[in-house]
Amino acid sequence: MPTDSAPILRARALHFAYPGADPVLTGLDLDVRSGELLALVGPNGAGKSTLLRLLAGLHHPLSGEVLLEDRPIHAWRPVERARRIALLPQHPQAPPDMTAEEAVRLGRYPYLGMRMFEAPEDLAAVDEALRITGTLEFRNRRLGTLSGGEAQRVHLAAALAQHPAILALDEPTSDLDLAQQLRIFNLLRELVHARRLAVIAVTHDLNLAGRFADVLCVLHAGGVAALGPPAEVLRDPALARVYDVTFQRFDRGPAEPPLLLAHPVVTDGAPA
Amino acid sequence: MSPLTWRSLFVRLLPWALLLAIVLAISPGIGTQDIGVVDAWRALRAPSDASNPTAGIAWEIRFPRTLKALVAGVTLALAGAIFQTLFRNPLATPYTMGIASGASLGALIAYKIGWLHVVAGLSTVSLAAFIGALVVLGVVLLLARSSARLSGQTLLLAGVTIGFFCSGMMIFVTSLADVTQTYLTVRWMMGSLDTFGGVELTALLPIVVPAWIIMLLLARGLNQFAVGAEIAATRGVNVARLEVIGILVGSLAVAAVVSLCGPIGFVGLIIPHLARLINGGDHRALLPTAALLGGVFLIVCDFLTTLLPMGYAALSGREVTVARLPIGVMTALIGTPVFLVLLCARRAGRRL
């Protein structure tokens, strides 16, 4: 488990609420390390996407702080921050007539400085991002003509062209079929191991998270309900209460994360 | 498309710049009086006085008109393109959002109550147009804010409604005028390059030209905004500043143009779409393309405002009552079919 390094991104006692709404996060702590894939899971409304946005510096917490390389995230100049952390929202709204390569080129924005156009080194970074994500072959296709999995790999390529140290992904596989889900997560694994990226991925799929994540973080009631290696967290009895279900567990060995099958909670006398 | 560079951008813009140069060059030869292009250019060498009316007409009446059309076309096309991106709606322009109507109403009221001075080099009619535009902008944003987030749909509905209100107010204000005044104001309300309320092109250039530069410089930020405000923000774009500058500068530039030549519709709506079809959606190419096309479009429309009545008179052998149509009539007559074709093309191929 590559957890030797100091955290690159830290959340300290984060409190957050949207204006006029109930608190989403109440004193949350979390460390994100390079070379680690951290899966953020939890029921709807647990604050997964909100936490992701806070970690990416899109929101200001009511109290507490987010530290990027030990410096408050809002103390960074926006383009400097953008060279370290890239966000892929759940539903990117890229115009359908934009080509894949044009979309990926946009990832170079933090490196343009005063330049109006991309330099050769920017285009080299774009080519590399297209190559890694296997999207070179349709670099000239319009986004509107791509399948969901292909488009998602293009958006991932745009984030990689940004050369971030941290990649924050909001449900990167939610609209994808099984083969594409595996493809995306295998790619993320490779980036984490070969390039020592820190990846934070929000997902609803506990088994997918268990299979690919180094660290599983379960959000519930404004804080972290469970945190650790998937093999431990997925055996945590608290997990069933968090999701308000019962889990049927299929163990694959003590070191392996178990597979979980959820069942509705049966209350007395009333079959669900 | 190959990556944009200064060089490839130049190549992509060149045909449209040449087209603009051509229409500018022939413009002194086109008008109600029968002066050919060659005569007009020849007259340029001769001194302009009573003995040389050709030069006077060509270079003191026609060419300034053409420059007005150019300035209006560039401004409306740029502002339209920026509004479409910032409101994520292909129908959002300073016109459909009611801002041009507010500017028109402001200018008209100033004209009607006789608030006709020059303040800091600017006609009070222009100032009133700025105020009208800002008031409508404020109301539209307030309405949209009160109904959840800045949704393009809500803003558009609010804008269209306020636009109708302003039009009604304008008719009301106009109907209080005497007949000559009414004729002039009605023409101006349709969009016209005739002089109105003492607003001079030269006085507005120090406002409009910097606005062009600012709008063109927003190109990179707008590219990021087009793929989502959140992604843009995480890549280092100051999204709030981009929105405020884009909307404010676009609105004020349009208000300046409205005070100069009335509300000329359709330019901001169709020219950005045409530019997108020609040179793609990258704002670094889209904005200058739209600017050039907007200029060409309005100059050609200005030609047609005289050529069409002349052609009708020649073919029918009848006198025409109006020698020159208001330019807004031409943009509407051409703009509507073009827009419908674009709409159908969009449904068919999802190109827009």
XYZ file of C-alpha atoms in Angstrom:
624
model
C 0.000 0.000 0.000
C 1.721 3.216 -1.080
C 0.729 5.378 1.865
C 4.226 6.460 2.852
C 4.128 10.011 1.521
C 2.730 13.100 3.260
C -0.790 14.019 2.140
C -0.851 16.324 -0.877
C -4.374 17.495 -0.096
C -5.959 17.761 3.331
C -9.379 18.702 4.596
C -9.403 19.950 8.178
C -12.611 20.284 10.212
C -14.631 21.262 7.154
C -18.047 22.764 7.769
C -20.178 23.612 4.789
C -23.798 24.463 3.985
C -25.398 25.871 0.868
C -27.079 29.228 1.565
C -30.395 28.728 3.304
C -30.028 24.953 3.470
C -29.119 22.396 6.131
C -25.408 21.779 6.743
C -23.841 19.315 4.311
C -20.518 18.788 6.061
C -19.994 19.125 9.806
C -16.340 18.966 10.754
C -14.949 16.626 8.138
C -11.282 15.559 8.065
C -9.688 13.764 5.133
C -6.175 13.199 3.765
C -5.450 12.555 0.096
C -2.064 11.090 -0.856
C -0.183 10.834 -4.127
C -0.129 7.338 -5.593
C -3.480 6.545 -4.019
C -6.936 6.071 -5.500
C -9.466 7.273 -2.963
C -13.093 6.344 -3.577
C -15.723 8.599 -2.008
C -18.903 6.652 -1.381
C -22.059 7.247 0.593
C -25.819 7.536 0.178
C -27.437 10.313 -1.843
C -27.141 13.668 -0.132
C -24.170 12.608 1.979
C -22.149 15.450 0.483
C -19.826 13.529 -1.858
C -20.002 15.995 -4.743
C -19.919 18.943 -2.353
C -16.779 17.610 -0.710
C -15.213 17.094 -4.125
C -15.947 20.723 -5.035
C -14.549 21.947 -1.733
C -11.383 19.904 -2.295
C -11.080 21.420 -5.785
C -11.446 24.926 -4.339
C -14.796 25.677 -5.989
C -16.531 26.468 -2.687
C -15.324 28.263 0.414
C -16.004 26.253 3.594
C -17.931 27.984 6.386
C -15.112 26.948 8.690
C -12.149 24.611 8.551
C -9.789 24.569 5.624
C -8.525 22.679 2.612
C -4.738 22.529 2.355
C -3.080 21.866 -0.979
C 0.595 21.060 -0.402
C 0.205 22.538 3.100
C -1.078 25.855 1.758
C -4.749 26.943 2.010
C -6.338 26.148 -1.322
C -7.695 29.658 -1.799
C -4.258 31.168 -1.163
C -3.104 29.640 -4.454
C -3.312 31.677 -7.624
C -6.120 30.025 -9.625
C -3.881 28.956 -12.514
C -1.232 27.635 -10.107
C -3.910 25.614 -8.353
C -5.171 24.431 -11.746
C -1.733 22.965 -12.498
C -2.102 20.723 -9.453
C -5.748 19.730 -9.322
C -8.148 18.923 -12.135
C -11.872 18.325 -11.717
C -14.099 16.250 -13.937
C -17.745 17.068 -13.057
C -20.452 14.456 -13.407
C -21.994 15.872 -16.577
C -19.567 18.034 -18.557
C -21.548 20.340 -20.865
C -19.060 20.497 -23.721
C -20.680 21.691 -26.960
C -21.481 18.701 -29.198
C -19.847 20.316 -32.223
C -16.478 20.560 -30.491
C -13.925 17.988 -31.653
C -12.272 15.649 -29.157
C -8.905 17.284 -29.691
C -10.316 20.787 -29.215
C -11.842 19.678 -25.916
C -8.532 18.213 -24.737
C -6.600 21.336 -25.790
C -8.751 23.349 -23.388
C -7.003 21.502 -20.568
C -3.859 23.513 -21.313
C -5.427 26.780 -20.163
C -3.424 27.010 -16.917
C -0.185 26.937 -18.932
C -1.028 29.547 -21.581
C -0.110 32.591 -19.508
C -0.397 35.625 -21.750
C -0.318 33.529 -24.922
C -3.435 33.466 -27.070
C -2.644 30.082 -28.671
C -1.164 26.760 -27.577
C 2.584 26.311 -28.009
C 4.225 23.113 -29.345
C 4.763 21.820 -25.800
C 1.033 22.254 -25.124
C 0.182 20.276 -28.256
C 2.640 17.574 -27.190
C 0.865 17.341 -23.826
C -2.466 17.089 -25.674
C -1.155 14.269 -27.874
C 0.111 12.393 -24.840
C -3.209 12.764 -23.009
C -5.053 11.491 -26.080
C -2.666 8.549 -26.329
C -2.932 7.534 -22.658
C -6.720 7.555 -22.751
C -6.890 5.706 -26.067
C -8.676 8.583 -27.769
C -6.070 9.383 -30.454
C -8.068 7.540 -33.104
C -11.051 9.875 -32.810
C -9.250 13.109 -32.055
C -11.006 14.801 -34.986
C -14.496 13.456 -34.246
C -17.114 15.789 -32.806
C -18.091 15.096 -29.201
C -21.746 14.740 -30.210
C -20.869 11.704 -32.349
C -18.984 9.831 -29.596
C -20.405 7.131 -27.319
C -20.700 7.864 -23.599
C -17.541 5.923 -22.796
C -15.563 7.572 -25.569
C -16.700 11.047 -24.534
C -15.826 10.330 -20.908
C -12.309 9.277 -21.933
C -11.996 12.543 -23.876
C -12.985 14.547 -20.795
C -10.493 12.533 -18.792
C -7.855 13.315 -21.419
C -8.638 17.032 -21.049
C -8.116 16.748 -17.303
C -4.823 14.871 -17.853
C -3.590 17.472 -20.348
C -3.799 19.822 -17.392
C -0.904 17.749 -15.885
C -2.473 17.698 -12.439
C -1.057 16.003 -9.368
C -4.610 15.398 -8.162
C -7.518 14.225 -10.261
C -11.007 14.752 -8.798
C -13.762 12.812 -10.587
C -17.486 12.988 -9.895
C -19.088 9.647 -10.773
C -16.810 9.073 -13.753
C -18.549 5.829 -14.757
C -22.187 6.519 -13.873
C -23.449 6.495 -17.481
C -21.173 3.755 -18.766
C -21.597 0.071 -19.524
C -19.556 -2.572 -17.698
C -16.701 -2.741 -20.191
C -16.313 1.037 -20.198
C -16.469 1.172 -16.393
C -13.592 -1.286 -16.174
C -11.670 0.564 -18.851
C -11.930 3.898 -17.026
C -11.009 2.463 -13.635
C -8.115 0.420 -15.029
C -6.860 3.623 -16.610
C -7.166 5.457 -13.284
C -5.278 2.641 -11.523
C -2.494 2.898 -14.057
C -2.268 6.672 -13.617
C -2.104 6.252 -9.859
C 0.632 3.630 -10.001
C 2.718 4.717 -12.983
C 2.445 8.469 -12.484
C 1.840 8.693 -8.746
C -1.327 10.711 -9.259
C -3.724 11.212 -6.408
C -7.183 10.266 -7.656
C -10.405 11.053 -5.792
C -13.406 9.407 -7.403
C -17.006 9.745 -6.268
C -18.961 6.594 -7.031
C -22.141 4.800 -6.032
C -20.796 1.362 -6.867
C -19.318 -0.147 -3.699
C -17.994 -3.227 -5.462
C -16.310 -1.201 -8.173
C -14.828 1.047 -5.498
C -13.719 -1.965 -3.469
C -12.033 -3.525 -6.440
C -10.060 -0.491 -7.636
C -9.611 1.884 -4.692
C -6.674 1.965 -2.289
C -8.739 3.839 0.255
C -12.475 3.829 0.689
C -14.072 6.813 2.369
C -17.709 6.478 3.413
C -19.485 9.794 3.907
C -22.526 10.005 6.130
C -24.283 12.686 8.151
C -21.791 15.399 7.343
C -18.657 13.461 8.225
C -16.552 10.394 7.511
C -18.399 7.278 8.707
C -15.645 4.845 7.719
C -12.221 5.194 6.174
C -9.561 2.676 5.239
C -8.611 -0.124 2.874
C -11.661 -1.541 1.084
C -11.087 -4.983 2.599
C -11.750 -3.475 6.034
C -14.362 -0.851 5.254
C -16.570 -3.235 3.281
C -16.663 -5.545 6.334
C -17.575 -2.686 8.677
C -21.024 -3.368 10.184
C -21.653 0.415 10.263
C -21.874 0.374 6.460
C -25.346 -1.195 6.488
C -26.677 1.506 8.815
C -25.199 4.248 6.643
C -26.995 2.949 3.576
C -30.112 1.822 5.473
C -29.953 -1.646 3.900
C -28.719 -5.073 4.878
C -25.693 -6.458 3.089
C -25.161 -10.028 2.004
C -21.370 -10.480 1.951
C -19.401 -12.738 -0.383
C -15.891 -13.154 0.972
C -13.120 -13.801 -1.499
C -10.358 -14.209 1.075
C -9.253 -12.235 4.122
C -7.054 -9.775 2.201
C -9.516 -9.269 -0.610
C -12.405 -6.821 -0.424
C -15.640 -8.795 -0.163
C -18.464 -8.399 -2.656
C -21.627 -6.883 -1.246
C -25.193 -7.456 -2.303
C -27.701 -5.038 -0.793
C -31.168 -6.034 0.440
C -33.897 -3.786 1.791
C -34.202 -3.674 5.558
C -37.172 -5.808 6.652
C -39.039 -4.223 9.528
C -41.180 -6.279 11.920
C -44.309 -7.675 10.377
C -44.043 -5.611 7.223
C -42.352 -7.403 4.350
C -40.530 -4.906 2.154
C -9.396 21.101 -37.286
C -5.703 21.828 -37.081
C -4.553 23.721 -33.990
C -5.138 27.451 -34.093
C -2.092 29.657 -34.388
C -1.789 33.306 -35.330
C -0.927 32.116 -38.800
C -3.843 29.735 -39.266
C -6.216 32.288 -37.752
C -4.992 34.842 -40.262
C -5.615 32.397 -43.103
C -9.124 31.624 -41.846
C -10.023 35.298 -41.494
C -8.439 36.472 -44.730
C -11.351 35.734 -47.105
C -13.790 37.621 -44.880
C -11.410 40.529 -44.409
C -11.061 40.725 -48.201
C -14.826 40.624 -48.607
C -15.129 43.470 -46.114
C -12.495 45.453 -48.030
C -14.453 44.936 -51.246
C -17.806 46.097 -49.845
C -16.078 49.071 -48.233
C -14.476 49.933 -51.565
C -17.695 49.843 -53.572
C -19.821 51.543 -50.901
C -19.199 55.155 -52.098
C -20.711 54.172 -55.442
C -23.980 52.846 -54.091
C -26.869 55.089 -53.092
C -29.943 56.914 -54.257
C -28.010 59.224 -56.593
C -26.569 57.668 -59.731
C -22.829 57.829 -59.052
C -20.747 54.871 -60.160
C -18.011 53.319 -58.028
C -15.324 54.506 -60.437
C -16.674 58.062 -60.456
C -16.855 58.072 -56.701
C -13.219 57.058 -56.355
C -12.182 59.493 -59.090
C -13.997 62.274 -57.224
C -11.874 61.601 -54.167
C -8.896 63.276 -55.850
C -10.893 66.363 -56.733
C -11.685 68.906 -53.988
C -15.115 68.571 -52.476
C -17.083 71.774 -53.025
C -20.182 73.022 -54.804
C -18.558 72.395 -58.178
C -17.954 68.776 -57.268
C -21.143 67.323 -55.762
C -20.087 63.767 -56.590
C -17.276 63.808 -54.067
C -19.583 65.318 -51.471
C -22.231 62.643 -51.849
C -19.813 59.737 -52.125
C -17.428 60.636 -49.343
C -19.443 62.782 -46.977
C -22.781 60.991 -47.074
C -22.266 57.457 -48.313
C -18.950 56.498 -46.790
C -19.841 57.663 -43.242
C -23.066 55.657 -43.545
C -21.018 52.631 -44.481
C -18.722 53.161 -41.511
C -21.770 53.364 -39.245
C -23.033 50.085 -40.695
C -19.593 48.541 -40.130
C -19.390 49.671 -36.502
C -22.937 48.526 -35.790
C -22.416 45.154 -37.484
C -19.148 44.380 -35.680
C -20.555 45.377 -32.291
C -23.848 43.516 -32.595
C -22.189 40.339 -33.876
C -19.551 40.303 -31.125
C -22.042 41.002 -28.343
C -24.438 38.388 -29.743
C -21.735 35.715 -29.837
C -20.670 36.463 -26.267
C -24.224 36.448 -24.926
C -24.961 33.122 -26.619
C -22.014 31.535 -24.846
C -22.483 33.197 -21.452
C -26.194 32.337 -21.269
C -25.694 28.915 -22.893
C -28.542 29.645 -25.239
C -28.365 30.053 -29.018
C -31.212 32.580 -28.819
C -29.679 34.805 -26.149
C -28.517 38.124 -27.575
C -28.678 41.680 -26.229
C -31.801 41.988 -28.421
C -33.715 38.932 -27.311
C -32.769 39.734 -23.711
C -34.538 43.087 -23.968
C -31.366 45.110 -23.385
C -31.459 46.759 -26.813
C -35.122 47.631 -26.237
C -34.227 49.256 -22.946
C -31.483 51.233 -24.663
C -33.915 52.293 -27.405
C -36.528 53.409 -24.892
C -33.912 55.379 -22.964
C -32.635 57.082 -26.116
C -36.151 57.826 -27.320
C -37.236 59.366 -24.023
C -34.132 61.572 -23.977
C -34.931 62.633 -27.520
C -38.582 63.288 -26.725
C -38.038 65.368 -23.596
C -35.348 67.327 -25.408
C -32.424 66.145 -23.282
C -30.035 66.775 -26.139
C -26.644 67.938 -24.952
C -23.099 66.760 -25.171
C -21.666 65.546 -21.882
C -17.983 64.572 -21.830
C -17.991 64.299 -25.610
C -21.008 62.016 -25.581
C -24.530 62.798 -26.691
C -27.059 62.597 -23.869
C -29.075 60.338 -26.154
C -26.268 57.768 -25.913
C -26.091 58.219 -22.150
C -29.827 57.642 -21.889
C -29.388 54.489 -23.976
C -26.724 53.221 -21.537
C -29.056 53.900 -18.627
C -31.965 52.155 -20.354
C -29.796 49.118 -21.133
C -28.513 48.879 -17.564
C -31.992 49.221 -16.076
C -33.323 46.357 -18.201
C -30.222 44.280 -17.487
C -30.750 44.855 -13.775
C -34.425 43.922 -13.903
C -33.793 40.800 -15.982
C -31.005 39.585 -13.696
C -33.098 40.336 -10.604
C -36.058 38.379 -11.954
C -33.833 35.478 -12.907
C -32.066 35.552 -9.549
C -35.342 35.360 -7.646
C -36.261 32.173 -9.510
C -33.320 29.976 -8.490
C -30.145 30.003 -10.526
C -29.215 32.054 -13.575
C -30.988 29.786 -16.021
C -30.781 30.810 -19.637
C -34.451 29.990 -20.214
C -35.715 32.220 -17.417
C -33.500 35.097 -18.488
C -34.635 34.792 -22.060
C -38.317 34.776 -21.107
C -37.845 37.756 -18.833
C -35.889 39.565 -21.533
C -38.415 38.950 -24.286
C -41.250 40.132 -22.049
C -39.440 43.297 -21.020
C -38.595 43.880 -24.667
C -42.310 43.889 -25.502
C -42.975 46.285 -22.653
C -40.295 48.666 -23.941
C -41.687 48.458 -27.482
C -45.125 49.372 -26.174
C -43.674 52.273 -24.218
C -41.818 53.447 -27.320
C -44.983 53.510 -29.415
C -46.697 55.372 -26.605
C -43.904 57.961 -26.345
C -43.734 58.313 -30.109
C -47.469 58.868 -30.449
C -47.116 61.995 -28.352
C -44.904 63.564 -31.025
C -45.819 65.695 -34.033
C -45.924 64.118 -37.464
C -42.398 64.899 -38.735
C -40.871 63.767 -35.505
C -42.932 60.604 -35.601
C -41.714 59.767 -39.086
C -38.093 60.140 -38.002
C -38.495 58.230 -34.758
C -40.432 55.405 -36.345
C -37.670 54.956 -38.896
C -35.103 55.032 -36.123
C -37.098 52.479 -34.116
C -36.869 50.103 -37.054
C -33.120 50.564 -37.094
C -31.784 53.201 -39.407
C -28.440 54.701 -40.335
C -29.983 58.179 -40.702
C -28.692 60.710 -38.216
C -30.859 60.813 -35.106
C -30.739 62.983 -32.015
C -27.324 64.417 -32.852
C -25.500 61.148 -32.075
C -22.176 61.100 -33.904
C -20.205 57.996 -34.823
C -16.897 59.662 -33.964
C -18.094 60.400 -30.427
C -18.949 56.733 -29.848
C -15.766 55.214 -31.286
C -13.772 55.736 -28.047
C -16.363 53.544 -26.333
C -17.098 50.990 -29.006
C -13.561 50.182 -30.175
C -12.207 49.409 -26.672
C -15.339 47.294 -26.145
C -14.423 45.269 -29.252
C -10.918 44.689 -27.927
C -12.197 43.629 -24.510
C -14.748 41.267 -26.058
C -12.091 39.700 -28.316
C -9.781 39.231 -25.333
C -12.487 37.211 -23.537
C -12.112 34.475 -26.186
C -9.973 32.067 -24.151
C -12.135 32.371 -21.048
C -15.298 31.890 -23.115
C -13.840 28.678 -24.563
C -13.482 27.342 -21.022
C -16.918 28.609 -20.004
C -18.463 26.752 -22.944
C -17.497 23.391 -21.418
C -18.913 24.307 -18.017
C -18.546 27.000 -15.372
C -17.100 24.537 -12.850
C -14.434 23.188 -15.180
C -13.591 26.755 -16.197
C -13.188 27.737 -12.547
C -10.959 24.777 -11.707
C -8.779 25.595 -14.700
C -8.142 29.051 -13.329
C -10.783 31.188 -15.091
C -12.365 33.869 -12.927
C -15.883 32.937 -13.994
C -17.723 35.703 -12.157
C -15.451 38.340 -13.658
C -15.843 36.822 -17.130
C -19.649 36.939 -16.835
C -19.768 40.484 -15.481
C -17.330 41.914 -18.025
C -18.883 40.054 -20.938
C -22.466 41.021 -20.140
C -21.690 44.603 -19.109
C -19.331 45.461 -21.964
C -21.580 43.722 -24.487
C -24.646 45.572 -23.194
C -22.980 48.991 -23.171
C -21.497 48.544 -26.635
C -24.901 47.538 -27.967
C -26.516 50.506 -26.214
C -23.997 52.802 -27.916
C -24.889 51.313 -31.290
C -28.607 51.541 -30.552
C -28.290 55.264 -29.786
C -26.413 55.624 -33.070
C -28.739 53.754 -35.389
C -31.690 52.355 -33.494
C -32.356 48.720 -32.678
C -31.131 46.745 -35.688
C -32.268 43.195 -35.113
C -31.070 39.773 -36.257
C -27.364 40.631 -36.639
C -26.441 39.414 -33.170
C -28.652 36.372 -33.607
C -27.631 34.934 -36.974
C -24.092 36.211 -37.595
C -22.505 34.265 -34.685
C -24.189 31.086 -35.920
C -22.886 31.663 -39.444
C -19.414 32.375 -38.079
C -19.564 29.129 -36.109
C -20.476 27.182 -39.239
C -17.617 28.772 -41.174
C -14.739 28.816 -38.708
C -15.819 26.583 -35.830
C -16.757 27.195 -32.218
C -13.338 28.189 -30.827
C -13.982 31.772 -29.704
C -10.501 32.849 -30.784
C -11.662 32.249 -34.372
C -15.408 32.643 -33.827
C -15.332 36.192 -32.432
C -13.184 37.841 -35.141
C -15.071 35.909 -37.837
C -18.385 37.108 -36.442
C -17.051 40.678 -36.275
C -16.014 40.646 -39.948
C -19.218 38.948 -41.093
C -21.356 41.346 -39.049
C -19.683 44.313 -40.709
C -20.081 42.855 -44.194
C -23.698 41.884 -43.525
C -24.834 45.322 -42.371
C -22.984 47.135 -45.171
C -24.613 44.874 -47.762
C -27.989 45.382 -46.063
C -27.401 49.131 -46.318
C -26.771 48.738 -50.054
C -30.039 46.869 -50.383
C -31.995 49.555 -48.533
C -31.562 51.764 -51.605
C -31.131 49.139 -54.309
C -34.382 47.380 -53.470
C -36.684 50.443 -53.810
C -34.700 51.494 -56.903
C -35.072 48.069 -58.455
C -38.767 48.010 -57.696
C -39.214 51.462 -59.258
C -37.250 50.456 -62.354
C -39.163 47.200 -62.835
C -42.646 48.508 -62.128
C -42.160 51.914 -63.710
C -43.804 53.470 -60.635
C -42.511 56.044 -58.223
C -41.623 54.723 -54.791
C -42.555 56.802 -51.783
C -39.506 55.841 -49.725
C -36.165 56.065 -51.502
C -34.375 54.332 -48.672
C -35.741 51.632 -46.405
C -34.708 51.543 -42.743
C -31.843 49.037 -42.465
C -33.692 47.095 -39.758
C -36.254 46.153 -42.398
C -33.530 44.589 -44.533
C -31.926 42.671 -41.657
C -35.329 41.270 -40.741
C -36.196 40.333 -44.327
C -32.855 38.573 -44.814
C -32.346 37.445 -41.235
C -35.582 35.535 -40.826
C -35.113 33.079 -43.715
C -31.425 32.644 -42.850
C -32.316 31.917 -39.256
C -35.002 29.408 -40.267
C -32.534 27.614 -42.550
C -30.005 27.493 -39.710
C -32.685 26.158 -37.382
C -33.606 23.353 -39.781
C -29.931 22.577 -40.449
C -29.455 22.358 -36.712
C -32.332 19.944 -36.292
C -31.035 17.861 -39.173
C -27.343 17.786 -38.402
C -26.977 19.220 -34.911
C -24.277 21.488 -36.230
C -24.985 24.539 -34.087
